[in-house]
PDB file of C-alpha atoms and ligand atoms in Angstrom:
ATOM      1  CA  UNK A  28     104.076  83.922 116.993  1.00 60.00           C
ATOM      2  CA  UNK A  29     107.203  85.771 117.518  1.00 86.00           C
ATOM      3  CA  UNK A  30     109.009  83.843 115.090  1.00 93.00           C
ATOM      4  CA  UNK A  31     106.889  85.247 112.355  1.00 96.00           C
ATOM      5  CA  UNK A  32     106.929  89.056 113.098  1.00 95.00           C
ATOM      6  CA  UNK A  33     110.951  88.775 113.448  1.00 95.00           C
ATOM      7  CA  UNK A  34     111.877  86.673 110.314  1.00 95.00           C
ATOM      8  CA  UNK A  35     108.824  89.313 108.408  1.00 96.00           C
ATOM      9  CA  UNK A  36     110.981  92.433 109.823  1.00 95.00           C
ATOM     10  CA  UNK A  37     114.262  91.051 109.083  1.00 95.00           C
ATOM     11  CA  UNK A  38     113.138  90.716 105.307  1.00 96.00           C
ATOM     12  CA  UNK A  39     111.922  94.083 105.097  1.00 94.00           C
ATOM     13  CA  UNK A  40     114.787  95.592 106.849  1.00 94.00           C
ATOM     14  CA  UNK A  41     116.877  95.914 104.012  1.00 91.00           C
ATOM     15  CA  UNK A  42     119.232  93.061 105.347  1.00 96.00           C
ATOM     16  CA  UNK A  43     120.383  90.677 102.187  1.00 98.00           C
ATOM     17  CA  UNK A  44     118.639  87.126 102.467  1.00 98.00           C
ATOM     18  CA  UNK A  45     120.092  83.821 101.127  1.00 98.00           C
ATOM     19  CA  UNK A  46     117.653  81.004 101.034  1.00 98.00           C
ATOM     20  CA  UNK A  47     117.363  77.814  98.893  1.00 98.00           C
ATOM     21  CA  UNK A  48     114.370  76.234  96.010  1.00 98.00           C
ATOM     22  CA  UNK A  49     113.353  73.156  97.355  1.00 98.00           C
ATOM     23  CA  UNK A  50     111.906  70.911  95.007  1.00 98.00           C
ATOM     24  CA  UNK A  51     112.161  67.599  97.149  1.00 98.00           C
ATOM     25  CA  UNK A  52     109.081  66.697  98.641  1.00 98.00           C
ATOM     26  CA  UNK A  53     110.250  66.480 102.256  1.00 98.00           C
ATOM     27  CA  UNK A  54     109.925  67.782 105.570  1.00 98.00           C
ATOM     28  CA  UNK A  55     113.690  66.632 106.421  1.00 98.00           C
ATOM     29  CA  UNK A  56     115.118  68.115 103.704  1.00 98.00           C
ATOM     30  CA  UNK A  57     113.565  71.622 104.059  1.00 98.00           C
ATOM     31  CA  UNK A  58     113.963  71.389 107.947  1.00 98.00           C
ATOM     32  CA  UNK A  59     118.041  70.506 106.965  1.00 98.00           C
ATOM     33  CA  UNK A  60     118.326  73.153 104.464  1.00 98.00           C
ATOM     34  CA  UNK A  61     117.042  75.589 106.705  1.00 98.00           C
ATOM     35  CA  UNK A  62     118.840  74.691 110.247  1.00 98.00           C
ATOM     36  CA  UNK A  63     121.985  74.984 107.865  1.00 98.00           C
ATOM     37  CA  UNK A  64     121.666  78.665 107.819  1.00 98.00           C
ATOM     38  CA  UNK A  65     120.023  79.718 104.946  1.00 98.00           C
ATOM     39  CA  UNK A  66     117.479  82.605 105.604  1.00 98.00           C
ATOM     40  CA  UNK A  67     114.620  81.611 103.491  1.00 98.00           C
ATOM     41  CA  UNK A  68     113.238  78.195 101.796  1.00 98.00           C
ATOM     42  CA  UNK A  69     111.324  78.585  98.372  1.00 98.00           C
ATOM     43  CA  UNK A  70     109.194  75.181  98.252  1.00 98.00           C
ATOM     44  CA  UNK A  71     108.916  75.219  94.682  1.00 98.00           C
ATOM     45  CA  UNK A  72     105.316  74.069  93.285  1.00 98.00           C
ATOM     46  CA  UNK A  73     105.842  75.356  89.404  1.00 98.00           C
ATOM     47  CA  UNK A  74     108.571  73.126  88.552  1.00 98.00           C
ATOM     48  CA  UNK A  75     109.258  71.293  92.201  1.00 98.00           C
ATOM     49  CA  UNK A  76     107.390  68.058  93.138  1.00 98.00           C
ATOM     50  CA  UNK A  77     106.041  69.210  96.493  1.00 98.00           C
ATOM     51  CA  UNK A  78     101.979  68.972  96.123  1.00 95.00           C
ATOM     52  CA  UNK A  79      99.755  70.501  98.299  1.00 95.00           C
ATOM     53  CA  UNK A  80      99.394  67.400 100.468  1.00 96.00           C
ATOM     54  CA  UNK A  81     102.782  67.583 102.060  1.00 98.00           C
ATOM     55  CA  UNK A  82     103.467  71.791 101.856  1.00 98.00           C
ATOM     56  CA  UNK A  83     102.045  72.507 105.282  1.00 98.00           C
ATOM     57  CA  UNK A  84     104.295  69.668 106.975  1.00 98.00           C
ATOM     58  CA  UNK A  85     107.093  71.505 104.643  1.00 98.00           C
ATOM     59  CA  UNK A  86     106.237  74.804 105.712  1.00 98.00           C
ATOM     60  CA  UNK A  87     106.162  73.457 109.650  1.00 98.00           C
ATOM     61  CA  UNK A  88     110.133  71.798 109.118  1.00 98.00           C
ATOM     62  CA  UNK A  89     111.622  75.330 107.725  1.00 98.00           C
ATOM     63  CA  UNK A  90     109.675  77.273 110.437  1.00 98.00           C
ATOM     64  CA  UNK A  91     111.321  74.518 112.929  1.00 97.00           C
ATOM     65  CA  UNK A  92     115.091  75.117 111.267  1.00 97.00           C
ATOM     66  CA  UNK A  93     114.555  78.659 111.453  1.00 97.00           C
ATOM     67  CA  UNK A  94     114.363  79.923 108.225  1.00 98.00           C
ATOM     68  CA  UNK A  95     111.221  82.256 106.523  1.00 98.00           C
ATOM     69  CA  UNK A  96     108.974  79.869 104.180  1.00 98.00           C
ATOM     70  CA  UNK A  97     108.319  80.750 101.109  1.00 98.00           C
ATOM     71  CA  UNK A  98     105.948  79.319  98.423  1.00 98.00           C
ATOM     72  CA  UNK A  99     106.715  79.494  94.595  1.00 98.00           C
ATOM     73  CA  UNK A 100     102.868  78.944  93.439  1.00 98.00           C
ATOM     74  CA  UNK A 101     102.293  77.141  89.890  1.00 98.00           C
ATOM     75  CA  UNK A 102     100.903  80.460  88.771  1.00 98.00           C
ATOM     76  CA  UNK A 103      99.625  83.538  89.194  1.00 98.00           C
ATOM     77  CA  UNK A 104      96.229  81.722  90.819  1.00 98.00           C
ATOM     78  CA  UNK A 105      94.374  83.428  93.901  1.00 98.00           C
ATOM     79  CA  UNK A 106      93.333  79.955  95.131  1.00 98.00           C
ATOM     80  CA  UNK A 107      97.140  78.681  95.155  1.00 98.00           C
ATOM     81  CA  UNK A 108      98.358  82.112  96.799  1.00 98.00           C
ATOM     82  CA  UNK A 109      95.554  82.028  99.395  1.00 98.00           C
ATOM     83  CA  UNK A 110      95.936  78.003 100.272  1.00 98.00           C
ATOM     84  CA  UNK A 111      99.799  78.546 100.291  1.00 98.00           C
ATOM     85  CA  UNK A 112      99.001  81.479 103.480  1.00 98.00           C
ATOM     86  CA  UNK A 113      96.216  79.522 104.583  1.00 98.00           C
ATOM     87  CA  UNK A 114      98.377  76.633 105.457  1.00 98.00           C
ATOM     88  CA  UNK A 115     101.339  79.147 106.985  1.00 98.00           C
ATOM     89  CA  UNK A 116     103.911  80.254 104.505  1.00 98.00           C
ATOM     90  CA  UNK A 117     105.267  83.515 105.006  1.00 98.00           C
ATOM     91  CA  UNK A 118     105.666  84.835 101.526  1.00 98.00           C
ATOM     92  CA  UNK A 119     104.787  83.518  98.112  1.00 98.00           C
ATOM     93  CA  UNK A 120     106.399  84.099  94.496  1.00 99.00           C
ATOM     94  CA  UNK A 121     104.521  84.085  91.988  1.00 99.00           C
ATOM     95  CA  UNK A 122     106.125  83.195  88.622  1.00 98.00           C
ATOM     96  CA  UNK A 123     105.651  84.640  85.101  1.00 98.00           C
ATOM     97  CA  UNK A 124     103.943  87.755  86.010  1.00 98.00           C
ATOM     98  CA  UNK A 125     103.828  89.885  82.323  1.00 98.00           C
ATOM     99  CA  UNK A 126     102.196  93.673  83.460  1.00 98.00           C
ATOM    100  CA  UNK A 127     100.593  95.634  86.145  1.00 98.00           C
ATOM    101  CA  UNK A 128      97.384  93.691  85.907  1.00 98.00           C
ATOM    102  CA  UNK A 129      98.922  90.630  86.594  1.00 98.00           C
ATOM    103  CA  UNK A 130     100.956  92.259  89.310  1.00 98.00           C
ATOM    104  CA  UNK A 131      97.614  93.879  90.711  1.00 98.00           C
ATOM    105  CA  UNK A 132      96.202  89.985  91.150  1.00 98.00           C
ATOM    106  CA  UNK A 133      99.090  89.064  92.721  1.00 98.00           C
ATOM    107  CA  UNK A 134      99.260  91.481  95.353  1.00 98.00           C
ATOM    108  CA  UNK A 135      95.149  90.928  95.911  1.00 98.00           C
ATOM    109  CA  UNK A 136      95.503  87.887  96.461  1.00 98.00           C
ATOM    110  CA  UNK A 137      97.835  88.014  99.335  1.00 98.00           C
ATOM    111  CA  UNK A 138      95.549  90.379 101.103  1.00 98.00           C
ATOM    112  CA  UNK A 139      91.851  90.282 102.594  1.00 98.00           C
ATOM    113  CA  UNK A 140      89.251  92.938 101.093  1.00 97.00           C
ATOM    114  CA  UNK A 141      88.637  96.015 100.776  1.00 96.00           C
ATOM    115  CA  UNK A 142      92.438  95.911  99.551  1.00 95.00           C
ATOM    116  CA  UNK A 143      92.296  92.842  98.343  1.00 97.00           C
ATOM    117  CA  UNK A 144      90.671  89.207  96.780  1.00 97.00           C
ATOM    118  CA  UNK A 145      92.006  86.371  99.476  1.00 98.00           C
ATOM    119  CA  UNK A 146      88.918  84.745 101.060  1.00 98.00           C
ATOM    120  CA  UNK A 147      88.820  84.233 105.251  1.00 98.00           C
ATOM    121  CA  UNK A 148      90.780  80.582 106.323  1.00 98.00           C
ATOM    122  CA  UNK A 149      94.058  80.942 107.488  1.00 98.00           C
ATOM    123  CA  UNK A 150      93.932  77.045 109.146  1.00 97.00           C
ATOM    124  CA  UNK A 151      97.570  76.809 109.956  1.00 97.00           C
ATOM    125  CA  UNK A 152      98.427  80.970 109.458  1.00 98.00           C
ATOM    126  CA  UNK A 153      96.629  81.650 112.723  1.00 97.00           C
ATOM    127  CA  UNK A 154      98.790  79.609 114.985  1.00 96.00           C
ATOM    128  CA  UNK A 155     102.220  80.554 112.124  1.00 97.00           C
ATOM    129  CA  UNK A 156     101.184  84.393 112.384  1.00 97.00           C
ATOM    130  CA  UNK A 157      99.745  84.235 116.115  1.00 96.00           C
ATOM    131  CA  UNK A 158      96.712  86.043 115.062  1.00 97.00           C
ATOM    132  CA  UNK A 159      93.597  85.663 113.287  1.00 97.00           C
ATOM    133  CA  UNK A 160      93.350  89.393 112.528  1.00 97.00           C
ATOM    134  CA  UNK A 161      92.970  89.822 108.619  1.00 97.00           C
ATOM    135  CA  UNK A 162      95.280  92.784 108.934  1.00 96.00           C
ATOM    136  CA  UNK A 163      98.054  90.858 110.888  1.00 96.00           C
ATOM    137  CA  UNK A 164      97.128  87.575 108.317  1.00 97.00           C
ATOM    138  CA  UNK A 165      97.911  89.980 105.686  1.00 97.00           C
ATOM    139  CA  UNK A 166     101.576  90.892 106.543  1.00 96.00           C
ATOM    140  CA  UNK A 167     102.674  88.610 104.468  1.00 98.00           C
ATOM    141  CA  UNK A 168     104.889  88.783 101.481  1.00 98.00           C
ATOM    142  CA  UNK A 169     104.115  89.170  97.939  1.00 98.00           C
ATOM    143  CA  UNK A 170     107.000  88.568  95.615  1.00 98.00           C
ATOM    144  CA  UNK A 171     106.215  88.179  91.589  1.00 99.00           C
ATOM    145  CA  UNK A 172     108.520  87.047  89.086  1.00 99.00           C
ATOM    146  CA  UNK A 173     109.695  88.824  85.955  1.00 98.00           C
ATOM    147  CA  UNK A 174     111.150  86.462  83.221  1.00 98.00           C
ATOM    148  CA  UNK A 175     109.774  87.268  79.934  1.00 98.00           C
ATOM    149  CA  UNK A 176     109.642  89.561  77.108  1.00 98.00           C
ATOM    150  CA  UNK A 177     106.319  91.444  78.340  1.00 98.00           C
ATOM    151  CA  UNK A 178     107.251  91.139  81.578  1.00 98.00           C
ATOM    152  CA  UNK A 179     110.699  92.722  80.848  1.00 98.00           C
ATOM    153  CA  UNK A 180     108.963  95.617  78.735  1.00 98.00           C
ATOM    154  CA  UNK A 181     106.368  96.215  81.469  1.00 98.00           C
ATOM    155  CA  UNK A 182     109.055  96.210  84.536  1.00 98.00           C
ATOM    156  CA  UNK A 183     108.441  99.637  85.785  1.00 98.00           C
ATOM    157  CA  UNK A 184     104.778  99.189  85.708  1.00 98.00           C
ATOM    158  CA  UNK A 185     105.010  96.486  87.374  1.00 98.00           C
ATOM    159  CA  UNK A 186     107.269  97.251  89.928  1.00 98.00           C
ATOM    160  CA  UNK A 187     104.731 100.560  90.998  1.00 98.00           C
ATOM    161  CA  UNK A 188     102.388  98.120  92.333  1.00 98.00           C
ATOM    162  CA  UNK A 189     101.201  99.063  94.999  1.00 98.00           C
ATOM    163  CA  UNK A 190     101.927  96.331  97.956  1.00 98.00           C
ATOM    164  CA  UNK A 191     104.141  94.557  95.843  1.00 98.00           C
ATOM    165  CA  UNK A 192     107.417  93.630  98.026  1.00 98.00           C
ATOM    166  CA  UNK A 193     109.776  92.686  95.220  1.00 98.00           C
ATOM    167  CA  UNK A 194     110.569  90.523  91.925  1.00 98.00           C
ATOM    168  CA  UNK A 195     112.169  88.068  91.461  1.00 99.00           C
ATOM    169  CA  UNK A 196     113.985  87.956  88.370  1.00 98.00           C
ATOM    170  CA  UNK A 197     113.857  84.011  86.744  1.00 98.00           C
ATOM    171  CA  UNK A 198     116.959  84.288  84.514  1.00 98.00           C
ATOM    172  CA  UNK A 199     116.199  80.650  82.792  1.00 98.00           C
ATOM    173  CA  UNK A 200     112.988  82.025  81.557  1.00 98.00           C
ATOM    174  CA  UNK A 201     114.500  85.404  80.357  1.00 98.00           C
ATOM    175  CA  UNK A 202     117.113  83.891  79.051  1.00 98.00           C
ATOM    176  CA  UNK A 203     115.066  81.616  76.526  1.00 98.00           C
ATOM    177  CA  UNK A 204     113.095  84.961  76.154  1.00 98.00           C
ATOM    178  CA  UNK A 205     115.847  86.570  74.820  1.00 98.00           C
ATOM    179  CA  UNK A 206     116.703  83.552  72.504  1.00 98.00           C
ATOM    180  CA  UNK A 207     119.603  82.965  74.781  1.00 97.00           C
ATOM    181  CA  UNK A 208     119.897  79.085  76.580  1.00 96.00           C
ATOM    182  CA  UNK A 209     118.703  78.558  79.572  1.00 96.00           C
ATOM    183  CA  UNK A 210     121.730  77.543  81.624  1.00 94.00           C
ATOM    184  CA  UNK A 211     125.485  78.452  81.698  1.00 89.00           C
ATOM    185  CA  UNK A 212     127.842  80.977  83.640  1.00 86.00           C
ATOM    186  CA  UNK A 213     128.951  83.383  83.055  1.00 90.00           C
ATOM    187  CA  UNK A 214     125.638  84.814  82.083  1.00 94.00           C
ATOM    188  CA  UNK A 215     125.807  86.089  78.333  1.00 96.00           C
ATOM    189  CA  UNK A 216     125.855  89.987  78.613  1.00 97.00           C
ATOM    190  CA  UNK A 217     122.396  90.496  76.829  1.00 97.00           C
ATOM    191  CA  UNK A 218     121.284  88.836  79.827  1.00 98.00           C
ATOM    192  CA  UNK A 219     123.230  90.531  82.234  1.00 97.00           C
ATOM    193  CA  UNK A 220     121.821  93.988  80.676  1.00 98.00           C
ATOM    194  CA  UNK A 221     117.817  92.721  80.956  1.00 98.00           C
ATOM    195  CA  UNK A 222     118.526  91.637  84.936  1.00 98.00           C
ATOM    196  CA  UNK A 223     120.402  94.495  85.433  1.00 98.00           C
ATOM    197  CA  UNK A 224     117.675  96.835  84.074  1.00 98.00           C
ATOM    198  CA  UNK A 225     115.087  94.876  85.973  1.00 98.00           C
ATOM    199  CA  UNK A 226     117.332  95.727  89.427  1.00 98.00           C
ATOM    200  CA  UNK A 227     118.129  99.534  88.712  1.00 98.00           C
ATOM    201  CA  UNK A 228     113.439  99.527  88.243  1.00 98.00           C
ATOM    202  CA  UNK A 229     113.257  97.941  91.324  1.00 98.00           C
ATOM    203  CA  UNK A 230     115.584  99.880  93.271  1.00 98.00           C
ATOM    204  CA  UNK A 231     113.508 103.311  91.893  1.00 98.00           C
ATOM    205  CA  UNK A 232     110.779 101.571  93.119  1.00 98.00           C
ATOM    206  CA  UNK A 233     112.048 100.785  96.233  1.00 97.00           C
ATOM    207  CA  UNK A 234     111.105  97.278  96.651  1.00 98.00           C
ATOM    208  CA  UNK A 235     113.279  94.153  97.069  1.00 98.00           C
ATOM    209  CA  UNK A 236     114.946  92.583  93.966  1.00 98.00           C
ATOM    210  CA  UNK A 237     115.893  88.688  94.184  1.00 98.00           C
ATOM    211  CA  UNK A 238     117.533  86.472  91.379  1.00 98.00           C
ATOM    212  CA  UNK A 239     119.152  82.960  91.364  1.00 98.00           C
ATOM    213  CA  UNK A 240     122.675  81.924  91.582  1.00 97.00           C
ATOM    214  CA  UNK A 241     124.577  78.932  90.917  1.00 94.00           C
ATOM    215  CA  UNK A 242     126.377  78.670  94.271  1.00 96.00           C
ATOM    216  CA  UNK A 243     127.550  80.683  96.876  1.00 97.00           C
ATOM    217  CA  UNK A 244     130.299  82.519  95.559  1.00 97.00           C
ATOM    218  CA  UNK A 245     128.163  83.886  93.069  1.00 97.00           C
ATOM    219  CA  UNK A 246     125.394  84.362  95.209  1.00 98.00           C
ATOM    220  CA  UNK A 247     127.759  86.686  97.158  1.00 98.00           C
ATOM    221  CA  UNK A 248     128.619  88.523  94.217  1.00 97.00           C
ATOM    222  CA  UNK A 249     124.863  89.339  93.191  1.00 98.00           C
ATOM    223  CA  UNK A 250     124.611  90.537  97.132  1.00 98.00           C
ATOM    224  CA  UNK A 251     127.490  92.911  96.212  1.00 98.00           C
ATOM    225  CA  UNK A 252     125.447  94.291  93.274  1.00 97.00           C
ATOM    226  CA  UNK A 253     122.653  94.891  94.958  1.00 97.00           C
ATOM    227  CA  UNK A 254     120.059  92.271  94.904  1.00 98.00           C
ATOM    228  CA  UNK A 255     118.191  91.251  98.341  1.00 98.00           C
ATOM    229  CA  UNK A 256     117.108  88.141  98.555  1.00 98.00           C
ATOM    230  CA  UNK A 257     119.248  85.225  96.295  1.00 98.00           C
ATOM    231  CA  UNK A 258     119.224  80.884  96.261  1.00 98.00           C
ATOM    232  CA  UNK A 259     122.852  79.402  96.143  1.00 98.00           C
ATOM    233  CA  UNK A 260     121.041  76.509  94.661  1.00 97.00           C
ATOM    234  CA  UNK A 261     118.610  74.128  94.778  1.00 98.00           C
ATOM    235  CA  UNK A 262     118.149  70.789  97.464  1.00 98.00           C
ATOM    236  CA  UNK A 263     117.735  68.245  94.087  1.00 98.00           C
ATOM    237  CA  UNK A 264     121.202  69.742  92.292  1.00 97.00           C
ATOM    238  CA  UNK A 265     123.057  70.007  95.832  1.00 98.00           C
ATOM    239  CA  UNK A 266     122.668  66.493  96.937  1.00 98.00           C
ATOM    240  CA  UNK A 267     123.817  65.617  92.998  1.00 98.00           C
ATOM    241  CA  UNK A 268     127.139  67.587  92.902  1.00 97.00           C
ATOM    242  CA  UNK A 269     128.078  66.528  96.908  1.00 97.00           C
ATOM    243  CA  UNK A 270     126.978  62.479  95.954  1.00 98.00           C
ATOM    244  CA  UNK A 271     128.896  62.831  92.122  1.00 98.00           C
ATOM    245  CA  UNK A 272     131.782  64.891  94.246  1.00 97.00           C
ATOM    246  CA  UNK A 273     132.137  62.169  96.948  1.00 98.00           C
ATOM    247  CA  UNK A 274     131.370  59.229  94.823  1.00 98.00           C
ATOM    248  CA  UNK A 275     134.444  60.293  92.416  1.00 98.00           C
ATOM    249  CA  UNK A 276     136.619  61.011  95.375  1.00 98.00           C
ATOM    250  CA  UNK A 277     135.669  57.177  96.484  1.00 98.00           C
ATOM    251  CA  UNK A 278     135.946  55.430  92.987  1.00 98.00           C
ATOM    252  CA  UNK A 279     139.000  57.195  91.883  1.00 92.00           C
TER     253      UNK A 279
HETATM  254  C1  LIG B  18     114.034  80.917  86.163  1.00 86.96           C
HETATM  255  O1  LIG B  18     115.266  81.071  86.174  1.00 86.96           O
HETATM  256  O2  LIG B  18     113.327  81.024  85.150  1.00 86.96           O
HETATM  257  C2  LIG B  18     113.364  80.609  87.406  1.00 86.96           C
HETATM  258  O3  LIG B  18     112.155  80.522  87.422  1.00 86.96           O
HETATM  259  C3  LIG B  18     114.188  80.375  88.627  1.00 86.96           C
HETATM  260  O4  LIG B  18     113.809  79.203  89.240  1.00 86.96           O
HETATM  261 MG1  LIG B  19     111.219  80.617  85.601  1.00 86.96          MG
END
């Protein structure tokens, strides 16, 4: 499908890509969030309550608003990474990755052997990606997360994987690994060092590094320091802020 092979070059271009983590378990809502504009959809099955029931109707509504789907998988599991392509996401993220082993699995289990682990299905991929060709099926996207101590230690090792697109760099998780809290902005400069360290690896490397932001201002700022792909937020905490927003503005 056309769709696919433009939204897959346009994230490999080099071009900076804003998306959102969707954690409502809804077709609507992904297919609103990604008609609005944004570039990419993370439905989020680690911490997000979208099962693997209602993911390929969620994968269909941000295809349909125009935006490239993306799966955060619970873990680093080849059956989650290979159902999450089989039923038509474009990319996956895979969280908590700690070394270059774990980055190896990753990356096999996006792709078909001899390269890789992922075993032959793609139910909903071969109408998404147009083609049933294991090489085509395998131009998907393999991003994995680095959020914790090892994984912080082991960066560069892990971004030389071979295959690997990018990481994604959880700052909740890295916080709390570097006894910091979780939340807050700005970031606490520790933690501004550790992402910042993670993003000068990954540009050596020459793959994409992605982070979080809190909104869009600051989502524009990380584009201006070099990260690639960034969420201005998430669907659950952008409804809450527009309803507490408007509900204030109504009560007084
Ligand atoms: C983190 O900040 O730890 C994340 O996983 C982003 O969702
Ligand atoms: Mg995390």
């Amino acid at each position: 499908m056309a769709f696919a092979a433009t939204a897959l070059d346009r994230f490999r271009s080099g071009a900076v890509s804003f998306g959102v983590w969707s954690l409502i378990p809804s077709p609507y809502t992904a297919e609103v969030m990604a008609a609005a504009g944004a570039d990419f959809i993370c439905l989020d099955q680690q911490h997000g309550l979208i099962d693997p029931a209602i993911l390929p109707l969620m994968v269909s509504a941000v295809i349909a608003g125009g935006a490239l789907p993306f799966v955060r998988v619970p873990s680093n599991d080849a059956a989650a990474i290979g159902r999450a392509f089989d039923h038509g996401a474009l990319g996956v993220i895979v969280p908590m990755i700690e070394n270059a082993g774990d980055a190896r699995r990753a990356v096999a289990a996006c792709r078909y052997p001899p390269e890789g682990t992922r075993s032959f299905g793609p139910v909903r991929a071969e109408r998404v990606i147009g083609s049933a060709d294991p090489v085509e099926l395998s131009k998907v996207i393999c991003i994995v997360m680095v959020e914790t101590a090892d994984g912080l230690r082991n960066v560069d090792e892990i971004a030389a994987t071979p295959g690997l697109d990018g990481i994604f760099i959880g700052p909740a998780d890295l916080a709390i690994a570097l006894g910091l809290p979780p939340r807050g902005a700005p970031r606490p400069q520790a933690l501004q060092d550790a992402m910042e360290s993670i993003r000068i690896s990954c540009a050596q490397h020459e793959i994409v590094v992605g982070t979080t932001a809190s909104d869009g201002s600051r989502a524009r700022e990380a584009a201006d320091d070099g990260y690639r792909m960034i969420t201005i937020g998430m669907d659950a905490t952008l409804l809450d802020s527009a309803l507490r927003a408007e509900l204030a503005a109504a009560k007084g």
